[in-house]
Tab-separated table of C-alpha atoms (C1' of nucleotides) in Angstrom:
chain	number	residue	atom	x	y	z
A	1	MET	CA	0.000	0.000	0.000
A	2	GLU	CA	1.500	3.195	-1.123
A	3	GLN	CA	1.308	5.926	1.420
A	4	MET	CA	0.167	9.474	0.919
A	5	THR	CA	2.766	12.168	1.290
A	6	LYS	CA	2.221	14.841	3.877
A	7	LYS	CA	1.216	17.420	1.308
A	8	GLN	CA	-1.134	15.059	-0.459
A	9	LYS	CA	-2.861	14.309	2.792
A	10	ALA	CA	-3.058	18.006	3.575
A	11	ILE	CA	-4.651	18.687	0.214
A	12	LEU	CA	-7.105	15.860	0.681
A	13	ASP	CA	-7.996	17.158	4.120
A	14	TYR	CA	-8.498	20.632	2.752
A	15	MET	CA	-10.801	19.296	0.079
A	16	LYS	CA	-12.787	17.402	2.680
A	17	ALA	CA	-13.013	20.457	4.886
A	18	HIS	CA	-14.076	22.585	1.943
A	19	VAL	CA	-16.827	20.175	1.051
A	20	SER	CA	-17.922	20.010	4.640
A	21	GLU	CA	-18.048	23.771	4.978
A	22	HIS	CA	-19.352	24.830	1.593
A	23	SER	CA	-21.014	21.648	0.385
A	24	TYR	CA	-19.190	21.750	-2.912
A	25	TRP	CA	-15.693	20.869	-3.997
A	26	PRO	CA	-12.915	23.404	-4.372
A	27	SER	CA	-11.541	24.119	-7.811
A	28	ILE	CA	-7.895	23.474	-8.559
A	29	ARG	CA	-7.280	27.177	-8.277
A	30	ASP	CA	-8.956	27.259	-4.896
A	31	ILE	CA	-6.497	24.671	-3.694
A	32	GLN	CA	-3.672	26.516	-5.355
A	33	ALA	CA	-4.556	29.676	-3.454
A	34	LYS	CA	-4.899	27.813	-0.173
A	35	PHE	CA	-1.443	26.291	-0.407
A	36	ARG	CA	0.173	29.302	-2.064
A	37	PHE	CA	1.279	27.413	-5.112
A	38	ALA	CA	2.519	29.563	-7.938
A	39	SER	CA	1.185	27.175	-10.520
A	40	THR	CA	-2.017	25.233	-10.909
A	41	ASN	CA	0.056	22.395	-12.170
A	42	ALA	CA	1.440	21.736	-8.704
A	43	VAL	CA	-2.084	20.986	-7.541
A	44	PHE	CA	-2.777	19.032	-10.677
A	45	GLY	CA	0.138	16.763	-9.989
A	46	HIS	CA	-0.947	16.072	-6.451
A	47	LEU	CA	-4.473	15.299	-7.534
A	48	GLN	CA	-3.109	12.882	-10.093
A	49	ALA	CA	-1.066	11.219	-7.370
A	50	LEU	CA	-4.080	10.979	-5.084
A	51	GLU	CA	-6.057	9.412	-7.867
A	52	ARG	CA	-3.273	6.972	-8.663
A	53	LYS	CA	-3.211	5.934	-5.023
A	54	GLY	CA	-6.907	5.276	-5.156
A	55	VAL	CA	-8.194	7.667	-2.544
A	56	LEU	CA	-9.626	10.170	-4.992
A	57	GLN	CA	-11.662	9.766	-8.135
A	58	ARG	CA	-11.826	12.499	-10.702
A	59	ILE	CA	-14.121	13.081	-13.634
A	60	PRO	CA	-11.911	14.272	-16.485
A	61	GLY	CA	-12.864	17.702	-17.686
A	62	ALA	CA	-15.602	18.209	-15.154
A	63	ALA	CA	-15.288	21.089	-12.770
A	64	ARG	CA	-15.286	20.627	-9.019
A	65	ALA	CA	-16.210	17.008	-9.484
A	66	TYR	CA	-14.515	14.518	-7.223
A	67	LYS	CA	-15.253	11.486	-5.185
A	68	ILE	CA	-13.388	10.206	-2.197
A	69	VAL	CA	-12.970	6.486	-1.713
A	70	PRO	CA	-13.360	6.039	2.031
A	71	GLU	CA	-11.962	2.539	2.147
A	72	ALA	CA	-8.746	3.647	0.541
A	73	VAL	CA	-8.455	6.619	2.848
A	74	ALA	CA	-9.026	4.366	5.820
A	75	ASP	CA	-6.395	1.971	4.614
A	76	LEU	CA	-3.915	4.738	4.184
A	77	SER	CA	-4.655	6.534	7.411
A	78	GLU	CA	-6.206	4.184	9.861
A	79	THR	CA	-6.680	5.436	13.377
A	80	VAL	CA	-6.298	2.929	16.155
A	81	ILE	CA	-6.377	4.060	19.732
A	82	ARG	CA	-5.235	1.450	22.196
A	83	TYR	CA	-5.804	1.548	25.904
A	84	GLU	CA	-3.641	-0.755	27.971
A	85	GLY	CA	-5.197	-1.925	31.178
A	86	PRO	CA	-3.350	-2.633	34.430
A	87	ASP	CA	-3.572	-6.358	33.891
A	88	ASP	CA	-3.410	-8.126	30.583
A	89	SER	CA	-6.563	-6.518	29.290
A	90	ALA	CA	-6.664	-3.960	26.507
A	91	ILE	CA	-9.268	-2.086	24.577
A	92	GLU	CA	-8.931	-0.962	21.006
A	93	LEU	CA	-10.852	1.872	19.458
A	94	ARG	CA	-10.711	1.720	15.737
A	95	SER	CA	-11.953	4.394	13.404
A	96	ILE	CA	-14.257	3.157	10.741
A	97	PRO	CA	-15.042	5.045	7.603
A	98	PHE	CA	-18.408	6.635	7.221
A	99	ALA	CA	-19.586	5.745	3.782
A	100	GLY	CA	-23.133	6.961	3.823
A	101	SER	CA	-24.499	10.160	2.457
A	102	ILE	CA	-26.848	12.573	4.040
A	103	ALA	CA	-30.131	13.726	2.726
A	104	ALA	CA	-29.576	17.196	1.412
A	105	GLY	CA	-25.981	17.128	0.449
A	106	LEU	CA	-22.630	15.597	0.050
A	107	PRO	CA	-21.217	12.865	2.165
A	108	ASP	CA	-20.127	14.439	5.382
A	109	TYR	CA	-16.433	13.765	5.191
A	110	THR	CA	-15.748	15.423	8.512
A	111	GLU	CA	-17.250	12.438	10.231
A	112	SER	CA	-15.171	9.953	8.331
A	113	SER	CA	-12.012	11.159	10.004
A	114	GLY	CA	-13.351	10.802	13.486
A	115	VAL	CA	-14.381	7.782	15.410
A	116	LEU	CA	-17.964	7.104	14.527
A	117	ALA	CA	-18.375	3.691	15.988
A	118	SER	CA	-15.794	1.839	17.925
A	119	MET	CA	-14.855	-1.686	18.642
A	120	GLN	CA	-14.865	-1.973	22.368
A	121	ALA	CA	-14.447	-5.648	22.905
A	122	PRO	CA	-11.541	-6.353	25.206
A	123	ILE	CA	-8.968	-8.340	23.317
A	124	SER	CA	-6.652	-10.905	24.716
A	125	GLU	CA	-2.989	-10.313	24.221
A	126	GLY	CA	-2.388	-13.173	21.869
A	127	SER	CA	-5.272	-12.909	19.441
A	128	ARG	CA	-4.695	-9.479	18.048
A	129	ARG	CA	-5.924	-10.225	14.590
A	130	ARG	CA	-6.809	-7.471	12.242
A	131	ALA	CA	-10.361	-6.233	12.572
A	132	PRO	CA	-12.513	-6.503	9.493
A	133	GLN	CA	-12.893	-3.340	7.475
A	134	SER	CA	-16.226	-2.133	8.741
A	135	PHE	CA	-18.005	0.906	7.518
A	136	ALA	CA	-21.164	2.764	8.336
A	137	LEU	CA	-23.992	3.373	5.953
A	138	ARG	CA	-26.892	5.697	6.342
A	139	VAL	CA	-30.115	4.036	5.343
A	140	ARG	CA	-32.280	5.590	2.733
A	141	GLY	CA	-35.778	4.552	1.981
A	142	ASP	CA	-38.017	2.125	3.728
A	143	SER	CA	-37.134	-1.198	2.182
A	144	MET	CA	-36.333	-2.742	5.550
A	145	ILE	CA	-38.986	-1.037	7.574
A	146	ASP	CA	-40.469	-4.297	8.810
A	147	ALA	CA	-37.085	-5.332	10.126
A	148	ASN	CA	-37.242	-2.163	12.148
A	149	ILE	CA	-34.607	-0.436	10.095
A	150	ASN	CA	-35.948	2.901	9.036
A	151	ASP	CA	-34.979	5.701	6.740
A	152	GLY	CA	-32.301	7.725	8.450
A	153	ASP	CA	-30.945	4.915	10.536
A	154	THR	CA	-27.274	4.165	10.306
A	155	VAL	CA	-26.121	0.634	9.789
A	156	ILE	CA	-22.698	-0.744	10.550
A	157	ILE	CA	-21.575	-2.982	7.722
A	158	GLU	CA	-18.841	-5.554	7.909
A	159	PRO	CA	-17.503	-7.543	5.006
A	160	GLY	CA	-17.658	-11.279	5.073
A	161	THR	CA	-19.533	-14.192	3.640
A	162	ALA	CA	-23.239	-13.716	4.076
A	163	LYS	CA	-25.429	-16.599	5.018
A	164	HIS	CA	-29.126	-17.220	4.770
A	165	GLY	CA	-31.079	-14.723	6.797
A	166	ASP	CA	-28.386	-12.086	6.991
A	167	ILE	CA	-29.229	-8.505	6.238
A	168	VAL	CA	-26.781	-7.440	3.596
A	169	ALA	CA	-25.750	-4.302	1.784
A	170	ALA	CA	-25.997	-5.307	-1.842
A	171	LEU	CA	-25.305	-3.509	-5.073
A	172	ILE	CA	-28.356	-3.474	-7.333
A	173	ASP	CA	-28.327	-1.372	-10.464
A	174	GLY	CA	-25.429	0.618	-9.143
A	175	GLU	CA	-27.249	1.441	-5.966
A	176	THR	CA	-26.459	0.150	-2.572
A	177	THR	CA	-29.554	-1.298	-0.987
A	178	LEU	CA	-30.245	-3.069	2.227
A	179	LYS	CA	-32.008	-6.401	1.908
A	180	ARG	CA	-32.306	-9.708	3.640
A	181	LEU	CA	-30.510	-12.530	1.929
A	182	ILE	CA	-32.584	-15.611	1.237
A	183	LYS	CA	-31.047	-18.815	-0.015
A	184	GLN	CA	-33.445	-21.442	-1.281
A	185	GLY	CA	-31.524	-24.419	-2.511
A	186	SER	CA	-29.281	-23.033	-5.197
A	187	LYS	CA	-31.367	-19.927	-5.752
A	188	ILE	CA	-30.604	-16.665	-4.085
A	189	TYR	CA	-33.107	-13.940	-3.374
A	190	LEU	CA	-33.013	-10.548	-1.812
A	191	LYS	CA	-36.000	-9.762	0.318
A	192	ALA	CA	-37.134	-6.274	1.148
A	193	GLU	CA	-38.787	-6.309	4.504
A	194	ASN	CA	-41.609	-4.028	3.603
A	195	GLN	CA	-45.142	-5.209	2.959
A	196	ASN	CA	-45.516	-2.729	0.111
A	197	TYR	CA	-42.565	-4.167	-1.770
A	198	PRO	CA	-42.372	-7.371	-3.755
A	199	GLU	CA	-41.644	-10.163	-1.368
A	200	LEU	CA	-38.727	-11.789	-3.108
A	201	PHE	CA	-36.290	-10.085	-5.383
A	202	PRO	CA	-34.543	-12.666	-7.550
A	203	VAL	CA	-30.994	-11.819	-8.445
A	204	SER	CA	-28.565	-13.384	-10.835
A	205	GLU	CA	-25.548	-11.238	-10.368
A	206	LEU	CA	-24.962	-10.361	-6.774
A	207	VAL	CA	-22.467	-7.958	-5.336
A	208	ILE	CA	-22.608	-8.023	-1.586
A	209	GLN	CA	-20.726	-5.231	0.032
A	210	GLY	CA	-21.122	-6.475	3.543
A	211	ILE	CA	-23.332	-7.736	6.289
A	212	ALA	CA	-25.263	-5.394	8.531
A	213	LYS	CA	-24.016	-5.944	12.041
A	214	SER	CA	-25.727	-3.232	14.045
A	215	VAL	CA	-28.105	-0.382	13.703
A	216	VAL	CA	-28.155	3.114	15.051
A	217	ARG	CA	-31.707	4.193	15.593
A	218	PRO	CA	-33.922	6.486	17.595
A	219	LEU	CA	-35.357	4.962	20.741
B	1	MET	CA	-44.059	31.173	2.313
B	2	GLU	CA	-43.810	30.837	-1.348
B	3	GLN	CA	-44.139	27.329	-2.582
B	4	MET	CA	-41.939	25.522	-5.036
B	5	THR	CA	-43.457	24.579	-8.351
B	6	LYS	CA	-43.520	20.961	-9.334
B	7	LYS	CA	-40.679	21.357	-11.786
B	8	GLN	CA	-38.581	23.302	-9.350
B	9	LYS	CA	-38.981	20.593	-6.780
B	10	ALA	CA	-38.150	17.979	-9.380
B	11	ILE	CA	-34.984	19.812	-10.290
B	12	LEU	CA	-34.011	20.193	-6.662
B	13	ASP	CA	-34.634	16.507	-6.097
B	14	TYR	CA	-32.542	15.622	-9.097
B	15	MET	CA	-29.718	17.768	-7.824
B	16	LYS	CA	-29.907	16.099	-4.446
B	17	ALA	CA	-29.957	12.673	-6.027
B	18	HIS	CA	-27.028	13.541	-8.227
B	19	VAL	CA	-25.019	14.723	-5.271
B	20	SER	CA	-25.987	11.658	-3.343
B	21	GLU	CA	-24.917	9.362	-6.120
B	22	HIS	CA	-21.836	11.093	-7.458
B	23	SER	CA	-20.810	13.231	-4.524
B	24	TYR	CA	-20.645	16.350	-6.641
B	25	TRP	CA	-23.250	18.710	-8.020
B	26	PRO	CA	-24.601	18.511	-11.545
B	27	SER	CA	-23.813	21.278	-13.968
B	28	ILE	CA	-26.593	23.329	-15.506
B	29	ARG	CA	-26.129	21.354	-18.689
B	30	ASP	CA	-26.455	18.109	-16.779
B	31	ILE	CA	-29.813	19.260	-15.508
B	32	GLN	CA	-30.778	20.464	-18.960
B	33	ALA	CA	-30.031	17.052	-20.407
B	34	LYS	CA	-31.912	15.288	-17.648
B	35	PHE	CA	-35.093	17.311	-18.198
B	36	ARG	CA	-34.714	17.572	-21.967
B	37	PHE	CA	-34.681	21.335	-22.010
B	38	ALA	CA	-33.681	22.843	-25.324
B	39	SER	CA	-31.953	25.726	-23.627
B	40	THR	CA	-29.712	26.042	-20.630
B	41	ASN	CA	-31.566	29.169	-19.773
B	42	ALA	CA	-34.614	27.176	-18.767
B	43	VAL	CA	-32.562	25.570	-16.035
B	44	PHE	CA	-30.978	28.865	-15.176
B	45	GLY	CA	-34.365	30.389	-14.559
B	46	HIS	CA	-35.444	27.598	-12.279
B	47	LEU	CA	-32.249	27.815	-10.300
B	48	GLN	CA	-32.811	31.519	-9.898
B	49	ALA	CA	-36.300	30.826	-8.657
B	50	LEU	CA	-35.042	28.237	-6.197
B	51	GLU	CA	-32.496	30.707	-4.919
B	52	ARG	CA	-35.080	33.437	-4.620
B	53	LYS	CA	-37.243	31.116	-2.573
B	54	GLY	CA	-34.337	30.484	-0.269
B	55	VAL	CA	-33.897	26.756	-0.658
B	56	LEU	CA	-30.784	26.973	-2.779
B	57	GLN	CA	-27.676	29.071	-2.558
B	58	ARG	CA	-25.472	29.613	-5.554
B	59	ILE	CA	-21.957	30.927	-5.909
B	60	PRO	CA	-22.062	33.190	-8.970
B	61	GLY	CA	-19.707	32.063	-11.659
B	62	ALA	CA	-18.528	28.988	-9.875
B	63	ALA	CA	-19.176	25.650	-11.486
B	64	ARG	CA	-21.149	22.938	-9.768
B	65	ALA	CA	-21.206	24.991	-6.592
B	66	TYR	CA	-24.428	25.001	-4.655
B	67	LYS	CA	-25.706	24.768	-1.158
B	68	ILE	CA	-29.077	23.610	-0.006
B	69	VAL	CA	-30.727	25.335	2.928
B	70	PRO	CA	-32.404	22.492	4.782
B	71	GLU	CA	-34.596	24.653	6.958
B	72	ALA	CA	-36.119	26.303	3.931
B	73	VAL	CA	-36.595	22.985	2.229
B	74	ALA	CA	-38.186	21.595	5.346
B	75	ASP	CA	-40.484	24.594	5.571
B	76	LEU	CA	-41.448	24.379	1.961
B	77	SER	CA	-41.819	20.673	1.831
B	78	GLU	CA	-42.238	19.284	5.265
B	79	THR	CA	-42.257	15.566	5.059
B	80	VAL	CA	-44.902	13.895	7.062
B	81	ILE	CA	-45.386	10.234	6.462
B	82	ARG	CA	-48.528	8.963	8.049
B	83	TYR	CA	-49.342	5.354	8.651
B	84	GLU	CA	-52.975	4.666	9.345
B	85	GLY	CA	-53.612	1.672	11.487
B	86	PRO	CA	-56.602	-0.640	11.176
B	87	ASP	CA	-58.287	0.901	14.204
B	88	ASP	CA	-58.094	4.540	15.222
B	89	SER	CA	-54.349	4.453	15.725
B	90	ALA	CA	-51.863	6.221	13.502
B	91	ILE	CA	-48.163	6.887	13.451
B	92	GLU	CA	-46.554	9.946	11.982
B	93	LEU	CA	-43.004	10.195	10.751
B	94	ARG	CA	-41.957	13.798	10.575
B	95	SER	CA	-38.715	15.113	9.194
B	96	ILE	CA	-36.817	17.271	11.632
B	97	PRO	CA	-33.772	19.438	11.070
B	98	PHE	CA	-30.412	18.084	12.067
B	99	ALA	CA	-28.618	20.653	14.157
B	100	GLY	CA	-25.187	19.144	14.295
B	101	SER	CA	-22.818	18.862	17.153
B	102	ILE	CA	-23.482	19.803	20.698
B	103	ALA	CA	-19.808	20.199	21.474
B	104	ALA	CA	-18.803	23.539	20.036
B	105	GLY	CA	-21.498	25.466	21.806
B	106	LEU	CA	-24.464	26.674	19.892
B	107	PRO	CA	-26.029	24.308	17.443
B	108	ASP	CA	-24.084	24.530	14.247
B	109	TYR	CA	-26.720	24.970	11.618
B	110	THR	CA	-24.179	25.047	8.851
B	111	GLU	CA	-23.700	21.365	9.435
B	112	SER	CA	-27.419	20.885	9.358
B	113	SER	CA	-27.698	19.180	6.054
B	114	GLY	CA	-29.335	16.047	7.257
B	115	VAL	CA	-32.801	15.094	8.190
B	116	LEU	CA	-33.604	12.547	10.807
B	117	ALA	CA	-36.967	10.958	10.998
B	118	SER	CA	-38.753	11.215	14.269
B	119	MET	CA	-41.431	8.862	15.293
B	120	GLN	CA	-44.300	10.644	16.879
B	121	ALA	CA	-46.302	8.750	19.370
B	122	PRO	CA	-49.478	7.274	18.024
B	123	ILE	CA	-51.885	10.128	17.695
B	124	SER	CA	-55.584	10.197	18.086
B	125	GLU	CA	-57.664	11.367	15.188
B	126	GLY	CA	-58.817	14.658	16.635
B	127	SER	CA	-55.639	16.080	18.122
B	128	ARG	CA	-53.527	16.569	15.043
B	129	ARG	CA	-51.757	19.680	16.210
B	130	ARG	CA	-48.532	20.830	14.680
B	131	ALA	CA	-45.454	19.184	16.156
B	132	PRO	CA	-43.059	21.397	18.083
B	133	GLN	CA	-39.878	22.453	16.337
B	134	SER	CA	-37.629	19.593	17.286
B	135	PHE	CA	-34.017	19.295	16.348
B	136	ALA	CA	-31.261	16.755	16.687
B	137	LEU	CA	-27.963	17.233	18.422
B	138	ARG	CA	-24.872	15.114	18.322
B	139	VAL	CA	-23.530	14.436	21.764
B	140	ARG	CA	-19.893	14.958	22.468
B	141	GLY	CA	-18.241	14.066	25.736
B	142	ASP	CA	-19.296	11.748	28.477
B	143	SER	CA	-21.259	13.919	30.856
B	144	MET	CA	-24.307	11.688	30.627
B	145	ILE	CA	-22.581	8.377	30.374
B	146	ASP	CA	-24.402	6.914	33.359
B	147	ALA	CA	-27.716	7.753	31.736
B	148	ASN	CA	-26.523	5.615	28.881
B	149	ILE	CA	-25.990	8.563	26.581
B	150	ASN	CA	-22.546	8.295	25.119
B	151	ASP	CA	-20.212	10.315	23.038
B	152	GLY	CA	-21.348	10.160	19.442
B	153	ASP	CA	-24.958	9.536	20.217
B	154	THR	CA	-27.544	11.784	18.692
B	155	VAL	CA	-30.235	13.268	20.851
B	156	ILE	CA	-33.573	14.563	19.691
B	157	ILE	CA	-34.352	17.816	21.442
B	158	GLU	CA	-37.748	19.402	21.703
B	159	PRO	CA	-38.458	22.814	23.133
B	160	GLY	CA	-40.800	23.083	26.071
B	161	THR	CA	-40.867	23.596	29.806
B	162	ALA	CA	-38.601	21.174	31.561
B	163	LYS	CA	-39.608	19.519	34.773
B	164	HIS	CA	-37.695	17.774	37.501
B	165	GLY	CA	-35.833	14.766	36.202
B	166	ASP	CA	-35.825	15.790	32.572
B	167	ILE	CA	-32.627	15.577	30.588
B	168	VAL	CA	-32.169	18.987	29.053
B	169	ALA	CA	-29.880	20.718	26.589
B	170	ALA	CA	-28.764	23.752	28.565
B	171	LEU	CA	-26.497	26.641	27.759
B	172	ILE	CA	-23.637	26.911	30.256
B	173	ASP	CA	-20.808	29.357	29.601
B	174	GLY	CA	-21.788	29.612	25.988
B	175	GLU	CA	-21.664	25.890	25.528
B	176	THR	CA	-24.568	23.618	24.999
B	177	THR	CA	-24.386	20.731	27.408
B	178	LEU	CA	-26.611	17.835	28.216
B	179	LYS	CA	-27.577	17.480	31.863
B	180	ARG	CA	-30.353	16.221	34.035
B	181	LEU	CA	-32.494	18.912	35.595
B	182	ILE	CA	-32.932	18.689	39.362
B	183	LYS	CA	-35.361	20.904	41.234
B	184	GLN	CA	-35.043	20.941	45.008
B	185	GLY	CA	-37.560	23.324	46.450
B	186	SER	CA	-36.760	26.638	44.843
B	187	LYS	CA	-33.231	25.675	43.893
B	188	ILE	CA	-32.316	24.330	40.496
B	189	TYR	CA	-29.382	22.102	39.722
B	190	LEU	CA	-27.968	20.487	36.672
B	191	LYS	CA	-26.620	17.037	37.238
B	192	ALA	CA	-24.076	15.361	35.045
B	193	GLU	CA	-24.692	11.658	35.089
B	194	ASN	CA	-21.097	10.622	35.329
B	195	GLN	CA	-19.479	9.454	38.525
B	196	ASN	CA	-16.308	11.343	37.725
B	197	TYR	CA	-18.127	14.659	37.505
B	198	PRO	CA	-19.403	16.787	40.379
B	199	GLU	CA	-22.754	15.466	41.415
B	200	LEU	CA	-24.766	18.647	41.401
B	201	PHE	CA	-24.069	21.665	39.312
B	202	PRO	CA	-25.810	24.696	40.817
B	203	VAL	CA	-26.965	27.250	38.330
B	204	SER	CA	-28.325	30.717	38.711
B	205	GLU	CA	-28.993	31.712	35.191
B	206	LEU	CA	-30.446	28.929	33.154
B	207	VAL	CA	-31.033	28.832	29.444
B	208	ILE	CA	-32.709	25.626	28.477
B	209	GLN	CA	-32.738	24.978	24.782
B	210	GLY	CA	-34.935	21.978	24.973
B	211	ILE	CA	-35.684	18.636	26.471
B	212	ALA	CA	-34.035	15.458	25.249
B	213	LYS	CA	-36.788	13.230	23.974
B	214	SER	CA	-34.960	10.342	22.408
B	215	VAL	CA	-31.517	9.044	21.663
B	216	VAL	CA	-29.970	7.544	18.604
B	217	ARG	CA	-27.300	5.084	19.524
B	218	PRO	CA	-25.522	1.991	18.352
B	219	LEU	CA	-27.061	-1.199	19.536
C	1	DA	C1'	-58.802	43.320	-24.140
C	2	DT	C1'	-54.451	43.940	-21.511
C	3	DG	C1'	-50.698	43.699	-18.780
C	4	DT	C1'	-48.018	40.445	-15.897
C	5	DT	C1'	-45.848	36.420	-14.641
C	6	DC	C1'	-44.057	32.054	-15.616
C	7	DT	C1'	-41.785	29.030	-18.629
C	8	DA	C1'	-39.333	28.181	-22.390
C	9	DT	C1'	-36.283	28.713	-26.946
C	10	DG	C1'	-31.962	29.867	-29.364
C	11	DA	C1'	-27.814	32.031	-29.756
C	12	DA	C1'	-23.981	34.215	-28.117
C	13	DA	C1'	-20.689	36.286	-24.763
C	14	DC	C1'	-17.861	35.467	-21.277
C	15	DT	C1'	-15.667	33.367	-17.161
C	16	DT	C1'	-14.042	29.555	-14.859
C	17	DT	C1'	-11.485	25.682	-14.782
C	18	DG	C1'	-9.110	21.491	-16.113
C	19	DT	C1'	-5.332	20.195	-18.863
C	20	DT	C1'	-0.949	20.338	-21.406
C	21	DC	C1'	3.831	21.652	-22.522
C	22	DA	C1'	8.442	23.057	-21.688
C	23	DC	C1'	11.606	23.789	-18.182
C	24	DT	C1'	13.942	23.947	-13.320
C	25	DG	C1'	15.545	22.340	-8.940
C	26	DT	C1'	16.081	18.716	-5.292
C	27	DC	C1'	17.178	14.518	-3.358
C	28	DA	C1'	18.311	9.799	-2.920
C	29	DA	C1'	19.756	5.426	-5.105
C	30	DG	C1'	22.723	2.881	-8.334
D	1	DC	C1'	28.409	11.107	-11.776
D	2	DT	C1'	24.281	9.996	-13.489
D	3	DT	C1'	19.697	8.501	-13.478
D	4	DG	C1'	15.112	8.795	-12.074
D	5	DA	C1'	11.378	10.066	-9.223
D	6	DC	C1'	9.259	13.933	-7.120
D	7	DA	C1'	7.737	18.750	-6.613
D	8	DG	C1'	7.301	22.910	-8.508
D	9	DT	C1'	7.147	27.341	-11.991
D	10	DG	C1'	5.063	29.850	-15.794
D	11	DA	C1'	2.505	30.307	-19.743
D	12	DA	C1'	-0.975	29.048	-22.774
D	13	DC	C1'	-4.981	26.477	-24.508
D	14	DA	C1'	-9.424	24.386	-24.949
D	15	DA	C1'	-13.273	22.566	-22.876
D	16	DA	C1'	-16.782	23.117	-19.535
D	17	DG	C1'	-19.953	25.963	-17.525
D	18	DT	C1'	-22.429	30.154	-16.268
D	19	DT	C1'	-24.664	34.205	-17.621
D	20	DT	C1'	-26.918	37.554	-20.668
D	21	DC	C1'	-29.891	39.080	-24.478
D	22	DA	C1'	-33.745	38.979	-27.472
D	23	DT	C1'	-38.010	36.744	-28.234
D	24	DA	C1'	-42.456	34.238	-27.592
D	25	DG	C1'	-46.474	31.387	-26.142
D	26	DA	C1'	-49.524	30.137	-22.258
D	27	DA	C1'	-51.901	31.020	-18.044
D	28	DC	C1'	-54.075	34.276	-15.251
D	29	DA	C1'	-55.751	38.087	-12.980
D	30	DT	C1'	-57.260	43.131	-13.801
DNA sequence: ATGTTCTATGAAACTTTGTTCACTGTCAAG
DNA sequence: CTTGACAGTGAACAAAGTTTCATAGAACAT
């Protein structure tokens, strides 16, 4: 995994902050001004590097049009806080990327840098295996309303092999949707838990992004 | 309050959807293509109208640079989803503004780009009065940890007169904090529900922003 | 009838912005 | 010493994108 340089990270952070504050991306010249570059090409080079490293996607020719790949950012700058207890116990807090988007605007990238949800299970000294790459997803729509997952809830997704009955985040028509996975013999269905929706949603090609592990919801 | 026309709302929705999907705003020409306008000026006019009505902010000259004003959108198109039960019962889901973090003091409405759904209690047919102006706050810090409200949780606040035992969002030294309200005779205290904090926090001047009605938290 | 507002066309002007090219300096590895 | 990767300057270009102007039909109230 190729690391980001300090300046690249700074530029990425500035872009995030700009989006968070203004709700739209900065132009190359905005970045140039911020970092006092004498040439736009300096910025251009860094953006190319960021794209090559996979943390940033650009749309060629389009203005102020970017997309941050949270997984890549997390890989390149993972935050792990470790508390050592008096005895052999320890607690790890691991930052997980926030992949969801909010209703009126852009993904709130300010949250992705902080600790949204944390793994708090005490770990034994020996079994310090790498935690799965979880991420959080804000739920849109009411497809899982009967499973008590409502629009606006946030779901913690973890990758892994899904089994029958799991609620999964699946890619359908380029959209990430939350459905329950139903396996009937060799057939696989996705079931929306909403009486108003078709009961079973047959799928041929299935891209499962992860399994919903927990929900954040109003009480 | 001037309403949005159907087309204006459609355009706004498309812009939102575009942002949600691509993480950057559509250009005027993108919108033109989407709605099959023959002229960019048709879009331009609608955007002007949306800005005049206060739901959209534009940065003149800048490309793909917009900002949605959630309060205005909420005012102009308050979302109330109403489920009618078989008997006289009914449940209303009402969109409420998301006021951001509680940490930095006053609610940061710039961050308020999200909408959380609030479940109203089942309402009887006759008493369909307008819901109070609720808002959501993100909790920072651990002052209410013993009340099971943790850092990162989101609390739904509703204005109103607080009574003994209520958890309130109160303004102390310019900062919004979450505390339990204790009335002892004529004296009023604010109590942080954390063993490490002073038990009772006497206050003379008290600005209560609202009463915590519900919490959003990881399960 | 008449003016006004809203919505739209069509073309053009103009600004912003991404992109490219040629060139320079630095720093570390071979 | 040389090579190559990296970071940057400075100028120029072309595409993308916003804005303006002139015009016109439909809906609607006066």
